[in-house]
Short mmCIF file of C-alpha atoms and ligand atoms in Angstrom, two decimals:
data_model
loop_
_atom_site.label_atom_id
_atom_site.label_comp_id
_atom_site.label_asym_id
_atom_site.label_seq_id
_atom_site.Cartn_x
_atom_site.Cartn_y
_atom_site.Cartn_z
CA UNK J 1 0.11 0.11 0.08
CA UNK J 2 1.28 3.37 -0.64
CA UNK J 3 2.04 5.79 2.02
CA UNK J 4 0.65 8.93 0.13
CA UNK J 5 -2.17 10.76 2.21
CA UNK J 6 -5.49 11.28 0.60
CA UNK J 7 -5.76 14.15 -1.69
CA UNK J 8 -7.54 17.51 -0.35
CA UNK J 9 -10.05 16.92 -3.22
CA UNK J 10 -11.33 13.76 -4.85
CA UNK J 11 -9.58 13.10 -8.05
CA UNK J 12 -12.64 13.12 -10.03
CA UNK J 13 -13.88 12.27 -13.34
CA UNK J 14 -17.60 13.42 -14.66
CA UNK J 15 -19.83 11.65 -17.15
CA UNK J 16 -22.38 14.42 -18.66
CA UNK J 17 -24.92 13.80 -21.02
CA UNK J 18 -28.72 13.69 -21.76
CA UNK J 19 -30.91 10.80 -20.44
CA UNK J 20 -30.44 7.85 -22.31
CA UNK J 21 -26.72 8.76 -23.47
CA UNK J 22 -25.20 5.94 -21.84
CA UNK J 23 -23.62 7.52 -18.52
CA UNK J 24 -24.90 4.88 -16.41
CA UNK J 25 -23.55 1.91 -18.41
CA UNK J 26 -20.41 3.37 -19.03
CA UNK J 27 -20.07 4.46 -15.23
CA UNK J 28 -20.69 0.90 -14.27
CA UNK J 29 -18.32 -0.61 -16.77
CA UNK J 30 -15.46 2.03 -15.39
CA UNK J 31 -16.18 1.23 -11.84
CA UNK J 32 -15.80 -2.42 -12.15
CA UNK J 33 -11.95 -1.52 -13.30
CA UNK J 34 -9.61 -1.16 -10.28
CA UNK J 35 -8.79 2.25 -9.43
CA UNK J 36 -12.04 3.80 -10.72
CA UNK J 37 -14.97 4.26 -8.03
CA UNK J 38 -18.36 5.08 -9.64
CA UNK J 39 -20.85 6.92 -7.95
CA UNK J 40 -24.15 7.42 -9.64
CA UNK J 41 -26.49 10.18 -7.92
CA UNK J 42 -29.65 8.55 -9.46
CA UNK J 43 -28.64 5.22 -8.14
CA UNK J 44 -28.10 6.76 -4.30
CA UNK J 45 -31.75 8.24 -4.70
CA UNK J 46 -33.33 4.97 -6.05
CA UNK J 47 -31.74 3.15 -3.03
CA UNK J 48 -33.65 5.53 -0.48
CA UNK J 49 -36.55 4.06 1.07
CA UNK J 50 -39.82 5.85 -0.37
CA UNK J 51 -41.47 6.03 2.94
CA UNK J 52 -38.76 8.75 4.04
CA UNK J 53 -39.34 12.32 3.48
CA UNK J 54 -36.37 12.32 1.33
CA UNK J 55 -37.24 9.36 -0.57
CA UNK J 56 -40.91 10.79 -1.15
CA UNK J 57 -39.17 14.07 -2.33
CA UNK J 58 -37.12 12.10 -5.06
CA UNK J 59 -40.37 10.35 -6.46
CA UNK J 60 -42.23 13.41 -6.53
CA UNK J 61 -39.21 15.36 -8.51
CA UNK J 62 -37.86 12.44 -10.57
CA UNK J 63 -41.75 11.47 -11.59
CA UNK J 64 -42.13 14.79 -13.28
CA UNK J 65 -38.57 14.77 -14.65
CA UNK J 66 -37.27 17.35 -12.46
CA UNK J 67 -34.17 18.03 -10.48
CA UNK J 68 -34.36 17.15 -6.85
CA UNK J 69 -33.43 20.39 -5.07
CA UNK J 70 -29.91 21.13 -4.79
CA UNK J 71 -29.35 21.30 -0.96
CA UNK J 72 -31.01 17.77 -0.24
CA UNK J 73 -29.12 16.56 -3.32
CA UNK J 74 -25.70 17.69 -2.28
CA UNK J 75 -26.22 16.75 1.39
CA UNK J 76 -26.94 13.01 0.26
CA UNK J 77 -24.12 12.86 -2.06
CA UNK J 78 -21.99 13.98 0.80
CA UNK J 79 -23.32 11.74 3.30
CA UNK J 80 -23.02 8.83 0.73
CA UNK J 81 -19.53 9.52 -0.66
CA UNK J 82 -18.20 9.81 3.22
CA UNK J 83 -19.91 6.38 4.01
CA UNK J 84 -17.88 4.98 0.94
CA UNK J 85 -14.59 6.49 2.15
CA UNK J 86 -15.23 5.43 5.60
CA UNK J 87 -15.95 1.90 4.74
CA UNK J 88 -12.51 1.87 2.14
CA UNK J 89 -15.07 1.08 -0.68
CA UNK J 90 -13.50 4.14 -2.18
CA UNK J 91 -10.15 5.00 -1.26
CA UNK J 92 -9.42 8.67 -2.61
CA UNK J 93 -5.64 8.10 -2.47
CA UNK J 94 -5.58 5.74 -4.94
CA UNK J 95 -8.90 5.64 -6.62
CA UNK J 96 -10.52 8.08 -9.37
CA UNK J 97 -13.69 9.16 -8.57
CA UNK J 98 -16.27 8.57 -11.54
CA UNK J 99 -19.33 10.64 -11.05
CA UNK J 100 -22.27 10.10 -12.95
CA UNK J 101 -25.73 12.09 -12.48
CA UNK J 102 -23.96 14.96 -10.33
CA UNK J 103 -23.22 17.87 -10.60
CA UNK J 104 -26.67 18.11 -12.47
CA UNK J 105 -26.60 21.86 -12.73
CA UNK J 106 -23.91 24.73 -12.08
CA UNK J 107 -25.19 25.58 -8.48
CA UNK J 108 -24.40 21.75 -7.39
CA UNK J 109 -20.86 22.14 -9.40
CA UNK J 110 -20.36 25.27 -7.26
CA UNK J 111 -21.30 23.32 -4.08
CA UNK J 112 -19.13 20.50 -4.73
CA UNK J 113 -15.90 22.70 -5.82
CA UNK J 114 -13.99 22.28 -2.35
CA UNK J 115 -14.63 18.20 -2.59
CA UNK J 116 -13.87 17.33 -6.25
CA UNK J 117 -10.83 18.02 -8.46
CA UNK J 118 -12.32 17.57 -11.81
CA UNK J 119 -9.85 16.34 -14.11
CA UNK J 120 -11.90 15.36 -17.01
CA UNK J 121 -15.29 15.92 -17.91
CA UNK J 122 -16.61 13.21 -20.48
CA UNK J 123 -19.53 14.64 -22.37
CA UNK J 124 -21.32 11.82 -24.01
CA UNK J 125 -23.18 13.86 -26.86
CA UNK J 126 -25.94 12.38 -29.14
CA UNK J 127 -28.02 15.03 -30.85
CA UNK J 128 -30.48 12.71 -31.89
CA UNK J 129 -33.16 12.83 -29.06
CA UNK J 130 -35.48 10.35 -31.17
CA UNK J 131 -32.52 7.60 -30.62
CA UNK J 132 -31.98 8.54 -26.87
CA UNK J 133 -35.99 8.58 -26.34
CA UNK J 134 -35.77 5.19 -27.88
CA UNK J 135 -33.27 3.76 -25.35
CA UNK J 136 -34.91 5.17 -22.54
CA UNK J 137 -38.49 3.39 -23.24
CA UNK J 138 -36.32 0.11 -23.66
CA UNK J 139 -34.72 0.92 -20.38
CA UNK J 140 -38.38 1.62 -18.90
CA UNK J 141 -39.34 -1.92 -19.52
CA UNK J 142 -36.20 -3.47 -18.56
CA UNK J 143 -35.19 -1.85 -15.45
CA UNK J 144 -38.63 -0.85 -14.27
CA UNK J 145 -37.95 2.93 -14.35
CA UNK J 146 -40.98 4.85 -13.85
CA UNK J 147 -39.65 8.09 -14.74
CA UNK J 148 -38.83 6.66 -18.33
CA UNK J 149 -42.31 5.18 -19.28
CA UNK J 150 -44.21 8.33 -20.00
CA UNK J 151 -43.65 10.49 -23.26
CA UNK J 152 -44.18 13.79 -21.62
CA UNK J 153 -41.90 12.99 -18.70
CA UNK J 154 -38.98 11.85 -21.15
CA UNK J 155 -39.23 15.19 -22.79
CA UNK J 156 -39.26 17.37 -19.63
CA UNK J 157 -35.93 15.51 -18.65
CA UNK J 158 -34.44 16.47 -21.97
CA UNK J 159 -35.62 19.98 -21.54
CA UNK J 160 -34.43 20.09 -18.01
CA UNK J 161 -31.38 18.34 -19.09
CA UNK J 162 -31.10 21.45 -21.72
CA UNK J 163 -31.67 24.30 -19.30
CA UNK J 164 -29.78 23.30 -16.38
CA UNK J 165 -27.20 20.49 -16.95
CA UNK J 166 -25.67 21.41 -20.25
CA UNK J 167 -24.58 24.99 -18.84
CA UNK J 168 -21.97 22.66 -16.74
CA UNK J 169 -20.02 22.31 -19.83
CA UNK J 170 -19.33 26.11 -19.89
CA UNK J 171 -18.96 26.30 -15.88
CA UNK J 172 -16.09 23.56 -16.48
CA UNK J 173 -14.71 25.03 -20.15
CA UNK J 174 -11.65 24.14 -21.46
CA UNK J 175 -9.49 21.39 -21.83
CA UNK J 176 -11.18 19.12 -19.24
CA UNK J 177 -13.82 18.65 -21.49
CA UNK J 178 -13.83 15.68 -23.66
CA UNK J 179 -16.68 15.09 -26.46
CA UNK J 180 -17.78 11.69 -27.18
CA UNK J 181 -20.20 10.66 -29.59
CA UNK J 182 -22.56 8.68 -27.76
CA UNK J 183 -24.43 7.12 -30.53
CA UNK J 184 -21.38 4.76 -31.09
CA UNK J 185 -21.31 1.10 -29.77
CA UNK J 186 -20.79 1.15 -26.24
CA UNK J 187 -17.23 -0.14 -26.29
CA UNK J 188 -16.27 2.28 -28.30
CA UNK J 189 -17.56 5.11 -26.20
CA UNK J 190 -15.76 3.20 -23.54
CA UNK J 191 -12.50 3.32 -25.77
CA UNK J 192 -12.72 7.10 -26.17
CA UNK J 193 -12.95 7.71 -22.43
CA UNK J 194 -10.02 5.39 -21.58
CA UNK J 195 -8.33 7.40 -24.02
CA UNK J 196 -8.93 10.69 -22.36
CA UNK J 197 -7.81 9.31 -19.03
CA UNK J 198 -4.66 7.69 -20.11
CA UNK J 199 -3.38 10.92 -21.37
CA UNK J 200 -3.52 12.62 -17.89
CA UNK J 201 -0.57 12.90 -15.73
CA UNK J 202 -2.79 11.80 -12.88
CA UNK J 203 -2.92 8.48 -14.58
CA UNK J 204 0.60 8.14 -15.70
CA UNK J 205 1.79 8.44 -12.07
CA UNK J 206 -0.72 6.14 -10.83
CA UNK J 207 0.27 3.87 -13.46
CA UNK J 208 3.73 3.64 -11.99
CA UNK J 209 2.61 2.76 -8.60
CA UNK J 210 2.36 -1.03 -7.60
CA UNK J 211 -0.66 -1.51 -5.49
P1 ADP R 1 -30.41 9.24 -16.31
O1 ADP R 1 -29.33 7.98 -16.23
O2 ADP R 1 -31.37 8.56 -17.17
O3 ADP R 1 -30.06 10.58 -16.50
P2 ADP R 1 -30.36 9.24 -13.22
O4 ADP R 1 -31.08 7.93 -12.58
O5 ADP R 1 -29.30 10.05 -13.13
O6 ADP R 1 -31.37 9.50 -14.89
O7 ADP R 1 -31.64 10.26 -12.44
C1 ADP R 1 -33.08 9.92 -12.16
C2 ADP R 1 -33.61 11.33 -11.64
O8 ADP R 1 -33.09 11.53 -10.35
C3 ADP R 1 -33.46 12.36 -12.64
O9 ADP R 1 -34.45 12.88 -13.26
C4 ADP R 1 -33.82 13.28 -11.24
O10 ADP R 1 -34.96 13.63 -10.67
C5 ADP R 1 -32.92 12.82 -9.77
N1 ADP R 1 -31.54 13.18 -9.47
C6 ADP R 1 -30.76 12.32 -10.13
N2 ADP R 1 -29.52 12.96 -9.97
C7 ADP R 1 -29.57 14.23 -9.50
C8 ADP R 1 -28.95 15.53 -9.09
N3 ADP R 1 -27.80 15.52 -8.93
N4 ADP R 1 -29.62 16.61 -8.82
C9 ADP R 1 -31.17 16.65 -8.70
N5 ADP R 1 -32.09 15.37 -8.92
C10 ADP R 1 -31.19 14.32 -9.14
#
């Protein structure tokens, strides 16, 4: 085990894209590779007991295709990531954090600034909303996602993405943004993400460590 102290801010990759762009698919695969720890905000919300006030809030907002308010979202995220660090599931001194679904607007990005050092933002881009809606309808059936089953909710989620989430790209503007064509096969999207990871100095340093 290396003796390096944990970094002040988590070394982080963001996966950003419209609903259906494949953030979760890529996040899961990356998270199964040693030294990448995947955290999907939507999964954290879905794991809440829907009888609790927070669980009810999630159902209320997500069923309309809206974002859960920022204060509760960021609090929940903080608590969840702390649990993962305390239980050594996520080891900040040697792992990269792969975030999917958070931050979801500029306000959240600002709140999280003191916790995460964003090394790359992988933007899974797919202007073809018909293709994304097709993927969501398929997922609704397979994964029992109530927020993907209704056409009006799907359209509202796209509108929320355009208005609230996409501006994050300007917030992090610069070399950190990697645009990836999300209509490609999942394996090719993964290949493009890994190519973006492997040009980083932080990656090269990690590669030298024997863990
Ligand atoms: P997808 O992968 O299709 O984009 P998610 O599973 O990430 O969807 O999120 C499902 C729902 O959970 C969102 O529509 C939203 O209501 C809520 N949610 C997830 N992450 C956040 C967040 N960071 N801020 C506010 N609401 C969120």
